[in-house]
Tab-separated table of C-alpha atoms in Angstrom:
chain	number	residue	atom	x	y	z
F	1	MET	CA	-10.175	-35.244	-0.612
F	2	THR	CA	-6.781	-34.454	0.880
F	3	LEU	CA	-6.150	-31.139	2.574
F	4	LYS	CA	-2.610	-29.830	2.788
F	5	VAL	CA	-1.097	-26.709	4.326
F	6	ILE	CA	0.571	-24.815	1.498
F	7	GLY	CA	2.083	-21.941	3.420
F	8	ARG	CA	2.434	-19.745	6.477
F	9	ARG	CA	0.495	-16.576	7.132
F	10	LEU	CA	2.199	-13.415	6.001
F	11	THR	CA	2.296	-12.321	9.643
F	12	GLU	CA	4.536	-15.319	10.396
F	13	PHE	CA	7.449	-14.115	8.288
F	14	ARG	CA	10.985	-15.094	9.296
F	15	SER	CA	12.618	-11.894	8.063
F	16	SER	CA	11.726	-8.568	6.461
F	17	ARG	CA	13.279	-9.838	3.249
F	18	GLU	CA	10.885	-12.761	3.306
F	19	PHE	CA	7.651	-10.804	3.697
F	20	LEU	CA	8.708	-8.204	1.129
F	21	GLY	CA	9.703	-10.942	-1.308
F	22	ALA	CA	6.382	-12.684	-0.718
F	23	ILE	CA	4.468	-9.495	-1.524
F	24	ALA	CA	6.531	-9.093	-4.709
F	25	ASP	CA	5.803	-12.712	-5.714
F	26	ALA	CA	2.086	-12.259	-5.065
F	27	MET	CA	1.958	-9.059	-7.115
F	28	GLN	CA	3.857	-10.741	-9.948
F	29	ALA	CA	1.019	-13.289	-10.046
F	30	HIS	CA	-1.395	-10.340	-9.957
F	31	ASP	CA	0.370	-8.783	-12.955
F	32	CYS	CA	0.232	-12.038	-14.913
F	33	ALA	CA	-3.484	-12.429	-14.231
F	34	PHE	CA	-4.249	-8.831	-15.161
F	35	PHE	CA	-2.027	-8.268	-18.194
F	36	ASP	CA	-2.179	-11.761	-19.687
F	37	ALA	CA	-5.715	-12.874	-18.852
F	38	LYS	CA	-7.510	-9.607	-17.964
F	39	ILE	CA	-8.380	-10.965	-14.508
F	40	LEU	CA	-8.391	-8.470	-11.614
F	41	HIS	CA	-8.061	-9.889	-8.075
F	42	ARG	CA	-9.698	-7.018	-6.127
F	43	ASP	CA	-8.884	-8.243	-2.616
F	44	ILE	CA	-5.186	-7.761	-1.908
F	45	SER	CA	-4.806	-8.124	1.862
F	46	VAL	CA	-2.616	-9.584	4.587
F	47	GLY	CA	-4.800	-12.691	4.734
F	48	ASN	CA	-4.640	-13.369	1.009
F	49	ILE	CA	-0.869	-13.746	0.683
F	50	LEU	CA	0.834	-16.871	2.024
F	51	ILE	CA	4.509	-17.744	2.413
F	52	THR	CA	5.616	-21.200	1.271
F	53	GLU	CA	8.261	-23.204	3.122
F	54	ASP	CA	10.867	-22.075	0.587
F	55	GLY	CA	9.994	-18.443	1.286
F	56	LYS	CA	7.970	-17.692	-1.830
F	57	GLY	CA	4.716	-15.749	-1.864
F	58	ILE	CA	1.356	-17.051	-3.098
F	59	LEU	CA	-1.682	-14.901	-3.873
F	60	ILE	CA	-4.829	-16.756	-2.822
F	61	ASP	CA	-8.606	-16.239	-2.564
F	62	TRP	CA	-9.548	-15.226	-6.075
F	63	ASP	CA	-13.275	-15.503	-5.361
F	64	LEU	CA	-13.823	-11.748	-5.726
F	65	CYS	CA	-11.875	-11.423	-8.965
F	66	ILE	CA	-13.510	-10.198	-12.152
F	67	ASN	CA	-12.942	-11.011	-15.808
F	68	LEU	CA	-12.353	-7.723	-17.612
F	69	ASN	CA	-12.817	-9.448	-20.953
F	70	GLN	CA	-16.521	-9.142	-20.198
F	71	GLY	CA	-16.295	-5.358	-20.534
F	72	THR	CA	-15.181	-2.424	-18.399
F	73	ALA	CA	-18.634	-2.039	-16.861
F	74	VAL	CA	-18.054	-5.211	-14.839
F	75	ALA	CA	-15.541	-3.302	-12.682
F	76	ARG	CA	-18.311	-0.972	-11.557
F	77	ARG	CA	-20.259	-2.417	-8.663
F	78	PRO	CA	-22.861	-0.823	-6.362
F	79	SER	CA	-20.675	-1.559	-3.323
F	80	ARG	CA	-16.986	-1.770	-2.558
F	81	THR	CA	-15.135	-5.028	-2.962
F	82	GLY	CA	-12.201	-6.124	-0.835
F	83	THR	CA	-10.911	-6.141	2.728
F	84	TRP	CA	-11.687	-2.732	4.220
F	85	GLN	CA	-8.413	-2.274	6.104
F	86	PHE	CA	-6.305	-2.544	2.951
F	87	MET	CA	-8.548	-0.985	0.315
F	88	SER	CA	-7.270	2.027	-1.604
F	89	ALA	CA	-8.150	5.464	-0.305
F	90	ALA	CA	-9.835	6.189	-3.632
F	91	LEU	CA	-12.311	3.313	-3.280
F	92	LEU	CA	-12.962	4.034	0.385
F	93	ASN	CA	-13.705	7.651	-0.447
F	94	ASP	CA	-15.895	6.936	-3.483
F	95	PRO	CA	-17.344	3.433	-3.956
F	96	SER	CA	-18.878	4.418	-7.306
F	97	ILE	CA	-15.540	4.494	-9.148
F	98	PRO	CA	-14.377	1.383	-11.017
F	99	HIS	CA	-11.938	-0.883	-9.190
F	100	GLY	CA	-8.660	-0.930	-11.145
F	101	ARG	CA	-5.169	-2.401	-10.932
F	102	GLU	CA	-3.979	0.825	-9.304
F	103	ASP	CA	-6.320	0.089	-6.390
F	104	ASP	CA	-4.945	-3.437	-5.947
F	105	ARG	CA	-1.389	-2.117	-6.057
F	106	GLU	CA	-2.198	0.528	-3.471
F	107	SER	CA	-3.666	-2.246	-1.322
F	108	ALA	CA	-0.360	-4.131	-1.577
F	109	PHE	CA	1.427	-0.999	-0.353
F	110	TYR	CA	-0.839	-0.871	2.713
F	111	VAL	CA	-0.167	-4.559	3.370
F	112	LEU	CA	3.558	-3.764	3.321
F	113	LEU	CA	3.135	-0.757	5.628
F	114	TRP	CA	0.864	-2.527	8.073
F	115	LEU	CA	3.253	-5.465	8.417
F	116	ALA	CA	6.284	-3.203	8.797
F	117	LEU	CA	4.608	-1.090	11.485
F	118	ARG	CA	2.822	-3.842	13.383
F	119	PHE	CA	5.489	-6.564	13.236
F	120	THR	CA	8.916	-4.922	12.877
F	121	ARG	CA	10.857	-2.443	14.962
F	122	HIS	CA	10.838	1.184	13.990
F	123	THR	CA	11.228	4.609	15.482
F	124	THR	CA	10.152	8.164	14.839
F	125	LEU	CA	12.251	11.285	15.282
F	126	PRO	CA	10.997	14.296	17.239
F	127	LYS	CA	10.687	17.421	15.114
F	128	GLY	CA	14.055	18.970	14.402
F	129	SER	CA	15.981	15.859	15.480
F	130	SER	CA	18.664	14.031	13.560
F	131	SER	CA	19.123	10.281	13.392
F	132	ALA	CA	21.895	10.572	16.001
F	133	GLY	CA	19.292	11.451	18.612
F	134	MET	CA	16.585	9.011	17.622
F	135	ALA	CA	14.293	7.450	20.183
F	136	SER	CA	14.548	3.845	21.285
F	137	ALA	CA	13.205	1.430	18.691
F	138	SER	CA	11.327	-0.495	21.374
F	139	GLN	CA	9.647	2.654	22.737
F	140	PRO	CA	9.137	4.969	19.764
F	141	LYS	CA	7.583	8.385	20.129
F	142	ASP	CA	4.857	7.405	17.742
F	143	ASP	CA	1.721	9.490	18.227
F	144	ASP	CA	1.722	9.890	14.451
F	145	VAL	CA	2.159	6.135	14.009
F	146	VAL	CA	-0.797	5.511	16.315
F	147	LEU	CA	-2.875	7.989	14.321
F	148	PHE	CA	-1.831	6.432	11.032
F	149	LEU	CA	-2.757	2.941	12.243
F	150	ARG	CA	-6.295	4.255	12.593
F	151	ALA	CA	-6.283	4.662	8.826
F	152	PHE	CA	-6.732	0.928	8.362
F	153	ASP	CA	-10.144	0.962	10.026
F	154	GLU	CA	-11.133	4.582	9.467
F	155	ALA	CA	-14.839	4.801	8.700
F	156	TYR	CA	-17.408	7.549	8.992
F	157	ALA	CA	-20.844	8.338	7.645
F	158	ASN	CA	-21.323	11.287	5.315
F	159	ALA	CA	-24.370	13.550	5.210
F	160	SER	CA	-26.271	10.947	3.184
F	161	GLY	CA	-25.471	8.191	5.636
F	162	ASP	CA	-23.056	6.427	3.298
F	163	VAL	CA	-19.940	4.965	4.882
F	164	ARG	CA	-16.671	6.507	3.713
F	165	GLY	CA	-12.995	6.265	4.615
F	166	GLY	CA	-9.528	6.866	3.246
F	167	GLY	CA	-8.892	10.334	4.638
F	168	LEU	CA	-6.016	9.302	6.887
F	169	LYS	CA	-4.455	7.226	4.125
F	170	ILE	CA	-4.531	10.230	1.817
F	171	ALA	CA	-3.061	12.421	4.570
F	172	TYR	CA	-0.169	9.982	4.873
F	173	LEU	CA	0.448	9.765	1.140
F	174	VAL	CA	0.510	13.531	0.581
F	175	GLY	CA	2.805	14.120	3.550
F	176	LYS	CA	0.457	15.478	6.197
F	177	LEU	CA	0.803	12.435	8.451
F	178	LEU	CA	3.967	10.557	9.474
F	179	ALA	CA	5.940	13.199	7.611
F	180	LYS	CA	8.685	13.428	10.236
F	181	GLY	CA	11.374	10.819	10.571
F	182	LEU	CA	9.794	7.353	10.480
F	183	GLN	CA	12.662	4.882	10.346
F	184	PHE	CA	12.719	1.090	10.327
F	185	THR	CA	15.398	-0.268	12.638
F	186	LYS	CA	18.550	-1.540	10.858
F	187	ARG	CA	16.775	-1.529	7.484
F	188	PRO	CA	17.545	1.768	5.769
F	189	GLU	CA	16.641	0.245	2.417
F	190	LEU	CA	13.108	-0.370	3.703
F	191	ASP	CA	12.906	3.341	4.523
F	192	THR	CA	13.952	4.149	0.964
F	193	LEU	CA	11.522	1.632	-0.530
F	194	VAL	CA	8.550	2.986	1.426
F	195	THR	CA	9.424	6.555	0.423
F	196	GLU	CA	9.737	5.634	-3.256
F	197	LEU	CA	6.429	3.759	-3.311
F	198	LYS	CA	4.659	6.508	-1.386
F	199	THR	CA	5.898	9.123	-3.891
F	200	VAL	CA	4.287	7.221	-6.752
F	201	PHE	CA	1.017	6.315	-5.038
F	202	LYS	CA	0.358	9.872	-3.883
F	203	VAL	CA	-0.006	10.997	-7.507
F	204	ARG	CA	-3.566	9.650	-7.363
F	205	TYR	CA	-4.450	12.250	-4.742
F	206	GLU	CA	-2.596	15.298	-6.024
F	207	ASP	CA	-4.140	18.058	-8.094
F	208	GLU	CA	-3.379	17.580	-11.763
F	209	PRO	CA	-1.065	20.277	-13.182
F	210	ASP	CA	-2.788	22.900	-15.314
F	211	ASP	CA	-2.776	22.956	-19.125
F	212	LYS	CA	0.041	25.500	-19.280
F	213	LYS	CA	2.395	23.154	-17.453
F	214	PHE	CA	1.521	20.287	-19.791
F	215	GLU	CA	2.045	22.547	-22.790
F	216	ARG	CA	5.429	23.552	-21.408
F	217	MET	CA	6.293	19.870	-20.969
F	218	ARG	CA	5.333	19.059	-24.583
F	219	LYS	CA	7.491	21.904	-25.845
F	220	MET	CA	10.448	20.707	-23.796
F	221	LYS	CA	10.029	17.194	-25.194
F	222	ALA	CA	9.861	18.569	-28.734
F	223	ASP	CA	13.118	20.406	-28.078
F	224	ASN	CA	14.718	17.111	-26.942
F	225	ILE	CA	15.406	18.401	-23.450
F	226	SER	CA	17.165	15.762	-21.325
F	227	GLU	CA	15.114	13.745	-18.854
F	228	ASP	CA	17.146	15.079	-15.926
F	229	ILE	CA	15.843	18.548	-16.717
F	230	LEU	CA	12.347	17.321	-17.630
F	231	LEU	CA	11.958	15.796	-14.181
F	232	ASP	CA	11.930	19.324	-12.776
F	233	ASN	CA	8.795	19.986	-14.806
F	234	ILE	CA	5.741	19.369	-12.596
F	235	ALA	CA	3.614	18.007	-15.432
F	236	TYR	CA	6.348	15.624	-16.600
F	237	ASP	CA	6.881	14.308	-13.072
F	238	PHE	CA	3.119	13.868	-12.601
F	239	GLU	CA	2.766	11.990	-15.888
F	240	ALA	CA	5.828	9.811	-15.210
F	241	ARG	CA	4.478	8.693	-11.842
F	242	LEU	CA	1.065	7.880	-13.313
F	243	THR	CA	2.770	5.797	-15.977
F	244	LYS	CA	4.769	3.867	-13.374
F	245	LEU	CA	1.645	3.177	-11.353
F	246	ARG	CA	-0.018	1.533	-14.354
F	247	GLN	CA	2.824	-0.268	-16.082
F	248	ARG	CA	3.444	-3.974	-15.832
F	249	GLY	CA	6.081	-5.004	-13.317
F	250	TRP	CA	6.602	-1.594	-11.714
F	251	LEU	CA	5.679	-2.574	-8.142
F	252	VAL	CA	7.309	-6.010	-8.326
F	253	ASP	CA	10.533	-4.675	-9.826
F	254	THR	CA	10.728	-1.795	-7.349
F	255	ILE	CA	10.454	-4.103	-4.336
F	256	ARG	CA	12.960	-6.606	-5.717
F	257	THR	CA	15.427	-3.880	-6.669
F	258	HIS	CA	15.514	-2.637	-3.090
F	259	LEU	CA	15.835	-6.175	-1.739
F	260	ASN	CA	19.003	-6.520	-3.807
F	261	ILE	CA	20.530	-3.308	-2.461
F	262	GLY	CA	22.416	-3.029	0.807
F	263	GLU	CA	22.375	-5.474	3.698
F	264	TRP	CA	19.145	-6.828	5.136
F	265	PRO	CA	18.878	-8.705	8.463
F	266	ASN	CA	18.263	-12.425	8.056
F	267	ASP	CA	16.651	-13.008	11.439
F	268	ASP	CA	14.266	-10.091	12.022
F	269	ARG	CA	11.239	-12.363	12.213
F	270	ALA	CA	7.741	-11.066	12.942
F	271	GLU	CA	7.661	-9.389	16.345
F	272	PRO	CA	4.328	-7.768	17.302
F	273	GLN	CA	4.845	-4.135	18.288
F	274	ARG	CA	2.658	-2.971	21.138
F	275	ILE	CA	1.214	0.123	19.544
F	276	VAL	CA	-2.445	0.505	20.398
F	277	PRO	CA	-4.452	3.335	18.841
F	278	HIS	CA	-6.293	5.664	21.212
F	279	THR	CA	-9.972	6.350	20.646
F	280	GLY	CA	-11.530	9.561	21.847
F	281	SER	CA	-15.044	8.571	20.840
F	282	LYS	CA	-17.536	6.126	22.316
F	283	ARG	CA	-18.349	5.045	18.807
F	284	LYS	CA	-16.014	2.211	17.832
F	285	MET	CA	-14.669	3.227	14.401
F	286	MET	CA	-11.957	0.584	14.277
F	287	TYR	CA	-10.515	-2.531	15.850
F	288	GLU	CA	-7.460	-2.304	18.069
F	289	GLN	CA	-4.612	-2.804	15.650
F	290	ILE	CA	-2.795	-5.265	17.871
F	291	ASN	CA	-5.766	-7.613	17.538
F	292	LEU	CA	-6.709	-6.723	13.984
F	293	ASP	CA	-8.438	-9.716	12.441
F	294	GLU	CA	-9.410	-9.586	8.820
F	295	ARG	CA	-13.032	-10.122	8.041
F	296	ALA	CA	-13.793	-13.775	7.411
F	297	SER	CA	-16.485	-12.901	4.905
F	298	LYS	CA	-15.360	-12.168	1.376
F	299	ARG	CA	-18.549	-10.362	0.469
F	300	PRO	CA	-18.259	-6.804	-0.870
F	301	ALA	CA	-18.016	-4.284	1.966
F	302	SER	CA	-21.410	-2.710	2.481
F	303	ASP	CA	-22.113	1.006	2.216
F	304	GLY	CA	-25.111	0.868	4.428
């Protein structure tokens, strides 16, 4: 048997363009497996995407995948499946729900965010500040960033003793965390990409509009109201974002569209950012993000 290295770790990217392109390539493979063969990966993480020498992305470690041709019940498991740090907030909050493609796509978003925050320069703006007065990229005022990085290892026991998580991820998605001025240095298109993806993923955690709003939307559609006006309808916007989240190619196309817009640096290779979360509790709820190592075991994460 011959063993051969097929790629670099995702954390060894040579530019932001490269790691984003690799994620898009990996999720294109994910789409093909899901839509063409009804295979769901269920463990999208930093460790399961490699970068080839020609800069392409490969999605590996399919040992936790499931064949949905065997019936929808197969997606329901008594314990969570995946790498805890990158699992969707929905699965972390409720392990009884079926694992779907939306969860894998949300995991890919967290992979993107974690890489961008841990390995590329960024800054945050103090409240009320403009970009003209932004803090130094090497020394960001990032208490919110530190708090958000806790989201990747957030875990707590509920009243029944079951382990839960996802609260900080939800807070970020709905705008209660990192809501003020996060900017990635010299990559405004990355800012725009993250905002666009976040807007779609947060639909999973918003309250669904009431029946009256949906009825109003149906009437507007029947009257052939233009989409520009329909987008102001809460129910239409909610439904449109849900559709995007589920449709083939949405995540891949969105990333690649932004990669083709504007100018991206060609030499902003991975550069670990020294942002270490603070813990105010003796109970270790997370690993230090600067030394975050993914779990070697690919067994489903336990609830006990």
